[in-house]
Coordinates of C-alpha atoms and ligand atoms in Angstrom, one line a residue:
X1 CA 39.0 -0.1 86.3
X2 CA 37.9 -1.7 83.1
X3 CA 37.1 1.1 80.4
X4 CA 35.6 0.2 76.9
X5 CA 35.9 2.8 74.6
X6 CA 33.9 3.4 70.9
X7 CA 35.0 5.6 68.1
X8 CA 33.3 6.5 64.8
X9 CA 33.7 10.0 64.1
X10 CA 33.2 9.1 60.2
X11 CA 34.3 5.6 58.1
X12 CA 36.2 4.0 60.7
X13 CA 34.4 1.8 63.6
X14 CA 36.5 1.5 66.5
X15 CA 35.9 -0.2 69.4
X16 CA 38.8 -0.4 72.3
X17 CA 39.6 -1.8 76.0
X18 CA 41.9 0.0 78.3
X19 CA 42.6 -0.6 82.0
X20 CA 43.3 2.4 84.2
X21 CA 46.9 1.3 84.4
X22 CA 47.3 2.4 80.4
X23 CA 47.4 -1.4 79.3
X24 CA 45.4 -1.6 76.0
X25 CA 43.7 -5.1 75.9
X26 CA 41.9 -4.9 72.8
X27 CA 41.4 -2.6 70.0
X28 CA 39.2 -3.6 66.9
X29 CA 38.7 -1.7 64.2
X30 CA 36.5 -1.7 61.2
X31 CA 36.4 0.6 57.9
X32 CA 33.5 1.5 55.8
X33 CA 34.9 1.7 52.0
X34 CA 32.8 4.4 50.4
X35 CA 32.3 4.3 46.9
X36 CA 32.0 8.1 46.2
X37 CA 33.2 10.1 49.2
X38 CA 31.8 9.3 53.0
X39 CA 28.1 9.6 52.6
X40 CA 27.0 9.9 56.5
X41 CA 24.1 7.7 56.4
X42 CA 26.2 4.9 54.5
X43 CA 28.7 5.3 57.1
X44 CA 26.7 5.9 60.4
X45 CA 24.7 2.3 58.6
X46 CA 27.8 0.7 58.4
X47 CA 28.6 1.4 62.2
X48 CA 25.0 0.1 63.3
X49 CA 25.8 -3.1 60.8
X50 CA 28.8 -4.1 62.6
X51 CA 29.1 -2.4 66.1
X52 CA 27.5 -5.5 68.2
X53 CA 30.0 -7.8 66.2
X54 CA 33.0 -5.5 67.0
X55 CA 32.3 -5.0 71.1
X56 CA 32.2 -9.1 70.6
X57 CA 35.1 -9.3 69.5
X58 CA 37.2 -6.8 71.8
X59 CA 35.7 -8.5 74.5
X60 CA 37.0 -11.4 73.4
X61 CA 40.3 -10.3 72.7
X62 CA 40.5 -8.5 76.2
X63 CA 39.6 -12.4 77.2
X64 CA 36.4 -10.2 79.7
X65 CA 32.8 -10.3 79.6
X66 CA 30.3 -6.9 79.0
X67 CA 30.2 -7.6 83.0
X68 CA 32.9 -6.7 83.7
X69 CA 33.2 -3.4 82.0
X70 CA 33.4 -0.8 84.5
X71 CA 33.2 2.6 82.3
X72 CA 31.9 3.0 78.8
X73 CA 33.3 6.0 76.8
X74 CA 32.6 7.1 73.3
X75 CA 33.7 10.3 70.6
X76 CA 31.1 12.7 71.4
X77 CA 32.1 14.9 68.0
X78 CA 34.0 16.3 66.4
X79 CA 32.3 14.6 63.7
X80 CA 29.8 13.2 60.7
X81 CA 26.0 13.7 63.0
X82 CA 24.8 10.1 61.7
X83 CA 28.0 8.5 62.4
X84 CA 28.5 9.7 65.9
X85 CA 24.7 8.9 67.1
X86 CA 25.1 5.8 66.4
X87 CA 28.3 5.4 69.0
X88 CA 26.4 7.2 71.8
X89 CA 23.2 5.5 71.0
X90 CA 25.5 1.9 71.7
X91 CA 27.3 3.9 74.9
X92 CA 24.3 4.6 76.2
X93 CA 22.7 1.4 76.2
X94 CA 25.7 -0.2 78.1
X95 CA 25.6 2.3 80.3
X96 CA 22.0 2.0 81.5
X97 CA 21.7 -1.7 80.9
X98 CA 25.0 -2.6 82.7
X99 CA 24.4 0.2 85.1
X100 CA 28.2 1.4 84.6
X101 CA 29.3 5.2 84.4
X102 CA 28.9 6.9 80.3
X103 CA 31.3 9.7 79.5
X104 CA 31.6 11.1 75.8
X105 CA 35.2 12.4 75.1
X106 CA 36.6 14.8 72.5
X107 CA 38.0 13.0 69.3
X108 CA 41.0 15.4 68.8
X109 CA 42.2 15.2 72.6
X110 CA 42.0 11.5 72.7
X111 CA 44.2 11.4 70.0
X112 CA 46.8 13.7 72.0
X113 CA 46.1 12.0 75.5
X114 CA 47.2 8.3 73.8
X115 CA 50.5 9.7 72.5
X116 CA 51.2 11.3 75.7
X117 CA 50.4 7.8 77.3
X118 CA 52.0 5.4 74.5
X119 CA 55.4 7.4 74.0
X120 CA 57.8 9.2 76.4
X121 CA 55.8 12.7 75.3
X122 CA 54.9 14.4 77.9
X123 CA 53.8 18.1 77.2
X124 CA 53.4 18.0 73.3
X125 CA 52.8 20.4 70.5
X126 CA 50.7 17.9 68.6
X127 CA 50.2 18.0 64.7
X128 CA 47.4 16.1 64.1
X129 CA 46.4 15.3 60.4
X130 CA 43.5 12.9 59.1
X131 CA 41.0 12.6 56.8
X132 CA 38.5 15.2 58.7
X133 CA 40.9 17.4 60.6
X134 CA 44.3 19.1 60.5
X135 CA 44.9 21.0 63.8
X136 CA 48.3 21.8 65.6
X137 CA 47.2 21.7 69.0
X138 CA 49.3 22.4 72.5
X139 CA 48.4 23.0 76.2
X140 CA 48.1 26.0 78.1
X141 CA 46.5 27.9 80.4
X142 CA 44.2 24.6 81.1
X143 CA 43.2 23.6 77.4
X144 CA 44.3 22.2 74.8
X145 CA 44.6 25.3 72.6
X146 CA 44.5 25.4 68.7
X147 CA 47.8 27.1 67.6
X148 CA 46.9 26.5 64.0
X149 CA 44.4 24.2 61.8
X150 CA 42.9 24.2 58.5
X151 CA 40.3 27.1 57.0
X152 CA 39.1 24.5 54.7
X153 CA 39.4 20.9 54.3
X154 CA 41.4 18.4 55.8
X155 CA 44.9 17.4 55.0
X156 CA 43.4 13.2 54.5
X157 CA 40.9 14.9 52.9
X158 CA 42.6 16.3 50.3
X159 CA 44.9 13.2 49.6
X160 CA 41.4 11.2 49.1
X161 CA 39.6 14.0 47.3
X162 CA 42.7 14.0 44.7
X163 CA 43.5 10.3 44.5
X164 CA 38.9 10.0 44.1
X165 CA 39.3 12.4 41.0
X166 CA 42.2 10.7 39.5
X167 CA 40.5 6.9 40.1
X168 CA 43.7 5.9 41.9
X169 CA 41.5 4.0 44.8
X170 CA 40.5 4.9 48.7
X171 CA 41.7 6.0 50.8
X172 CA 44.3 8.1 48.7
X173 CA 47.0 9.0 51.4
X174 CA 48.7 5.8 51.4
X175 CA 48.5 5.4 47.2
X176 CA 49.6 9.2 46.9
X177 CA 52.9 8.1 49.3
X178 CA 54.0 5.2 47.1
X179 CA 53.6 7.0 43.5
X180 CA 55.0 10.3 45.6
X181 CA 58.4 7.8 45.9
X182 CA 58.9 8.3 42.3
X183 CA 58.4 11.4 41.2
X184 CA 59.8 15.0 41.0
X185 CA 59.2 18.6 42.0
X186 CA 57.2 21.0 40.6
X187 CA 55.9 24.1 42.1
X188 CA 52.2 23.8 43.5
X189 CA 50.2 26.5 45.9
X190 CA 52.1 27.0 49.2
X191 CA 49.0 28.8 51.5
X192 CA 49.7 29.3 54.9
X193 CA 48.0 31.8 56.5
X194 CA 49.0 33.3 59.8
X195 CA 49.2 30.0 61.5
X196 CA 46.4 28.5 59.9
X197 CA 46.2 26.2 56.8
X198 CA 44.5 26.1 53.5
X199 CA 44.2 22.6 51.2
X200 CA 41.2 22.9 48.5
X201 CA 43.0 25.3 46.5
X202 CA 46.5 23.4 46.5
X203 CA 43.7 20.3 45.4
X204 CA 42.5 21.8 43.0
X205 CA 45.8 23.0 41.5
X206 CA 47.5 19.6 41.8
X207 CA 44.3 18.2 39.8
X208 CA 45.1 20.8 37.0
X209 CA 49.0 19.8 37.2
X210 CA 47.9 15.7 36.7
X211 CA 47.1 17.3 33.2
X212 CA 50.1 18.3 31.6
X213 CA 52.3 16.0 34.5
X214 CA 53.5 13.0 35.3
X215 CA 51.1 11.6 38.6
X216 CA 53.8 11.0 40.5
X217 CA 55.7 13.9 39.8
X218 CA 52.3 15.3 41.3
X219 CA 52.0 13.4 44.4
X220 CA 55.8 13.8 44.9
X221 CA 54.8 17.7 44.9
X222 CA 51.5 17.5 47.0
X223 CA 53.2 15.7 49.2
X224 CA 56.1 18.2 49.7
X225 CA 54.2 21.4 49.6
X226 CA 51.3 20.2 52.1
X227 CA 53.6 18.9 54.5
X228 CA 56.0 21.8 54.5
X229 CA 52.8 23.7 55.3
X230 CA 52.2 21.8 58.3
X231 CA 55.9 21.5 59.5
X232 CA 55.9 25.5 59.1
X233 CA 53.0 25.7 61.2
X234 CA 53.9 23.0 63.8
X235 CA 57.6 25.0 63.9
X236 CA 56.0 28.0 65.1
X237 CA 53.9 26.8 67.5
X238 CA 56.9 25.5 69.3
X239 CA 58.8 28.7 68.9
X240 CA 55.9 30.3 70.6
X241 CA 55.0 28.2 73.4
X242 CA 58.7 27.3 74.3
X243 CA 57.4 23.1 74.1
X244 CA 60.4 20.9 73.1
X245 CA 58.3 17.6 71.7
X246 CA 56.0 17.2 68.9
X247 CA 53.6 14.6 68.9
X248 CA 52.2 13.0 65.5
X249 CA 48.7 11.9 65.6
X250 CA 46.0 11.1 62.8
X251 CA 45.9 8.7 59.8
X252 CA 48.4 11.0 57.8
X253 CA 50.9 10.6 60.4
X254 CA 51.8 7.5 59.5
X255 CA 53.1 8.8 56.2
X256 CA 57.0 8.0 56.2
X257 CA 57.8 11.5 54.4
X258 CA 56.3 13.6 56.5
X259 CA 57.2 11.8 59.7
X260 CA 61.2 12.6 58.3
X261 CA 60.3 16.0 57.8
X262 CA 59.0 16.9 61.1
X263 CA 61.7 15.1 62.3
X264 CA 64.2 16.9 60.3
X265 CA 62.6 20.3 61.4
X266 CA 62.4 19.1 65.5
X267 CA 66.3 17.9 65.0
X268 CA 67.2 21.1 64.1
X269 CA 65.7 23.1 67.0
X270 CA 66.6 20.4 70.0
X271 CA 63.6 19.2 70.4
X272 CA 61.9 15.6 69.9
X273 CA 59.6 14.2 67.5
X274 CA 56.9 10.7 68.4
X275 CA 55.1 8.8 66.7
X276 CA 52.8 6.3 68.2
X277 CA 52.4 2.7 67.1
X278 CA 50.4 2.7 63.8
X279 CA 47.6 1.1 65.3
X280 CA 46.8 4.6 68.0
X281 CA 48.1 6.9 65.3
X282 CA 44.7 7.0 63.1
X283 CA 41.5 6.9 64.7
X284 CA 41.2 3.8 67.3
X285 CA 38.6 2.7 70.2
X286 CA 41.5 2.4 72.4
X287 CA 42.0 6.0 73.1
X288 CA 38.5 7.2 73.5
X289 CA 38.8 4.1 76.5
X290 CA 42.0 6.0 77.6
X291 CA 40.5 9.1 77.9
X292 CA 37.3 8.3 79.4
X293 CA 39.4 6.4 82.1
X294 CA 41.7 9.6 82.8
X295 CA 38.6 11.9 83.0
X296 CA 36.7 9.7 84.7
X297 CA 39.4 9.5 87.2
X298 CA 39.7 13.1 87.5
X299 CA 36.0 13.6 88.5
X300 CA 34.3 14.0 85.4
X301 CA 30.7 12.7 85.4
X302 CA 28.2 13.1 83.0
X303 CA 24.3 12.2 83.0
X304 CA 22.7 11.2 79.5
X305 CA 21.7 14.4 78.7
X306 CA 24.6 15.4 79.0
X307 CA 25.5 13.2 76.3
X308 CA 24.1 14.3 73.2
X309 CA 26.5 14.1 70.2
X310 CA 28.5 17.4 69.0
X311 CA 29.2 17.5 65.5
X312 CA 31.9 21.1 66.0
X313 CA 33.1 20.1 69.3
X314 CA 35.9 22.2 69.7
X315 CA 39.8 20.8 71.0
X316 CA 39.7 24.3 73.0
X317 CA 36.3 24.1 74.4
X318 CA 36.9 21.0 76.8
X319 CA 38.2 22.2 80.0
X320 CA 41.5 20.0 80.8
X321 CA 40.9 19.2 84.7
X322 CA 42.8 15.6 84.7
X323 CA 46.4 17.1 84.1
X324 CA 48.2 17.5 87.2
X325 CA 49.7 21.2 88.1
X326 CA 53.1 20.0 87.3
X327 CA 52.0 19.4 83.7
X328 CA 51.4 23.0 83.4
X329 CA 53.4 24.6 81.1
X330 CA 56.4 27.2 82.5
X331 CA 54.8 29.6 80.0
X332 CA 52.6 32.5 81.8
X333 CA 49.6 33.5 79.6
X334 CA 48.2 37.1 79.4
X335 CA 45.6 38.9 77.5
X336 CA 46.9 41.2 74.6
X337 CA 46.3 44.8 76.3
X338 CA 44.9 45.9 72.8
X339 CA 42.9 42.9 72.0
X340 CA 41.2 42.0 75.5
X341 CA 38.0 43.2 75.1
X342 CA 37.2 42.6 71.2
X343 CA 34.3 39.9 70.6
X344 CA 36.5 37.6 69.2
X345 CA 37.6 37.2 73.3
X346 CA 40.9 37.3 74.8
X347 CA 42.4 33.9 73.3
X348 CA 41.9 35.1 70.0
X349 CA 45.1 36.8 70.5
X350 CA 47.4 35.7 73.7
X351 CA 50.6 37.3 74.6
X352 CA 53.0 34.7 76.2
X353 CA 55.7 35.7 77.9
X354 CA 58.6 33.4 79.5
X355 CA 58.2 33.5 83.0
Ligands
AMP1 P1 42.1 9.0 60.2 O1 41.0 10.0 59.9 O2 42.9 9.5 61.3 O3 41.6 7.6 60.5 O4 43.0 8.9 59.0 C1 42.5 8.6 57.7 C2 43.3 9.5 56.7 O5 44.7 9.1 56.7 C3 42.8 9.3 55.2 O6 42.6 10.6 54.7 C4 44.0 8.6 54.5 O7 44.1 8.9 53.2 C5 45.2 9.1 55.3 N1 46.3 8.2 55.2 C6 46.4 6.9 55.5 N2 47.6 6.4 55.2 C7 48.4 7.4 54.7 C8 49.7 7.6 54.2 N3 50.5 6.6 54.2 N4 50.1 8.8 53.8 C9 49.2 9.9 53.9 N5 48.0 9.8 54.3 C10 47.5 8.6 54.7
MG2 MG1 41.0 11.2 64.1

């Protein structure tokens, strides 16, 4: 089975072509450049520019015709409302004129299921940073549950928000890492909180610091204190579930720094550390193909209506049917005696106990 899968959750137009055997045989990508921040519209016009040219040319480099496309998947949310329609629009006028199967996926998960398919991973705390979402992620109990994630923006976001302010170009991640090379420490907000994450103030803070400091003594120290944040969070989350593997995912992954770190923090406690190949890391066609395929497989059908775009879909609210029982985690999952029956619902707070 023949899957092509399209992403654009925000700037980035993906478009990807994945047999049901895992062999990726295509994956084209194009970026929007915004001038002042993503601007939806821009973006989502961007998309409906280029998307016809961009299925041309996977289907070309898969060496296949739209014919013989057996499955058509695309990032159902999370994401920018404009952006997304525009994918599912496109989907669903395969899907009805080729008369194949539609199934809209879960941006987040598709990241984690390509990781799990591309490198020896196999049951995964993932820590996934990019420009619009920093979540540590894991599975248990039959979802991909959110151990930790940001309270504000994301971790990309605040590398391009700070690098935007500064005129240093876009996006800022990968200019913040080189200047980062050269500089120094200084102190700069540390906010974790609980397990979750906070970036606009350490933003704001390193913005104030580019005043009186070098900018790569700044970037040095953005870089430090935001990923020691993460590695603190993504520590606990494997402390807690018992997982020995942590899976990077997102465009931020692909920063050398904190790809040591993690690694440096997973060395220490036995456990493992992957990265996939740069081109699955950030956002890519490819595994919204993969993960239409698997769900596909695994039963899941949907009708158009079914289809409409959701701009908060949630890692947590997708129940994880394709993962075989042995997958499950050795961990057993109970409700907190005290916490069971508050409104915030039973996962707010799980107790898990080794079996
Ligand atoms: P994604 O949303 O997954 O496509 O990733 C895009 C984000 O990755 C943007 O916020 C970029 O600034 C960020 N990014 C790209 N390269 C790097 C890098 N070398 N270091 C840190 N962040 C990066
Ligand atoms: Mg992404």
């Amino acid at each position: 089975m023949l899957c092509l899968g399209i992403e654009g959750t925000a700037e980035k137009l993906g478009v990807g072509i994945v047999s049901s055997d895992g062999t990726v045989l295509a994956n084209q990508l194009k970026q929007h450049i915004p001038t002042e921040g993503i601007h939806p519209r821009e973006a989502a016009q961007h998309h409906a520019d280029n998307i016809p040219g961009l299925i041309k040319k996977s289907l070309a480099e898969a060496e296949l015709n739209l014919g013989d496309i057996d499955l058509v998947a695309f990032s159902q949310g999370p994401g920018l409302g404009p952006c997304l329609r525009v994918s599912a629009i496109t989907a669903r006028t395969i899907s009805v004129s080729k008369k194949i199967p539609l199934i809209g996926v879960n941006h987040c998960i598709a990241h984690l299921e390509i990781g799990r398919l591309k490198t020896p991973a196999k049951d995964p705390v993932m820590l996934y940073v990019s420009g619009g979402n920093t979540q540590v992620i894991a599975y248990e109990g039959e979802r991909y549950r959110v151990f930790g994630e940001t309270l504000d923006i994301a971790l990309g976001n605040c590398l391009d928000q700070f690098a935007r302010a500064l005129k240093l170009g876009f996006p800022g991640g990968p200019v913040v890492e080189k200047l980062a090379e050269k500089g120094s420490y200084i102190p700069l907000p540390y906010s974790v909180k609980g397990m979750d994450l906070s970036f606009s103030g350490l933003m704001t803070a390193s913005l104030k610091a580019a005043e009186k400091h070098p900018v790569e003594d700044v970037c040095h120290s953005l870089q430090e204190t935001a990923f020691a944040m993460c590695v603190e969070v993504t520590e606990r989350a494997i402390a807690h579930t018992g997982k020995e593997e942590v899976l990077l995912a997102g465009g931020v992954a692909v920063n050398s720094c904190l790809q040591k770190m993690v690694s440096t923090m997973t060395g220490e406690r036995g456990a493992k550390t992957y990265v996939p190949e740069r081109s699955l890391l950030g956002d890519n066609g490819a595994m919204i193909a993969w993960l239409g395929l698997i769900m596909h497989k695994a039963g899941v059908r949907q009708k158009i209506e079914d289809t409409r775009v959701n701009q908060k879909y949630r890692t947590d609210q997708v129940n994880v049917t394709w993962r075989p029982p042995c997958l499950q985690k050795t961990i057993k999952i109970t409700p907190h005696p005290n916490k069971a029956h508050t409104t915030m619902g039973v996962w707010s707070s799980p107790v898990m106990t080794s079996p």
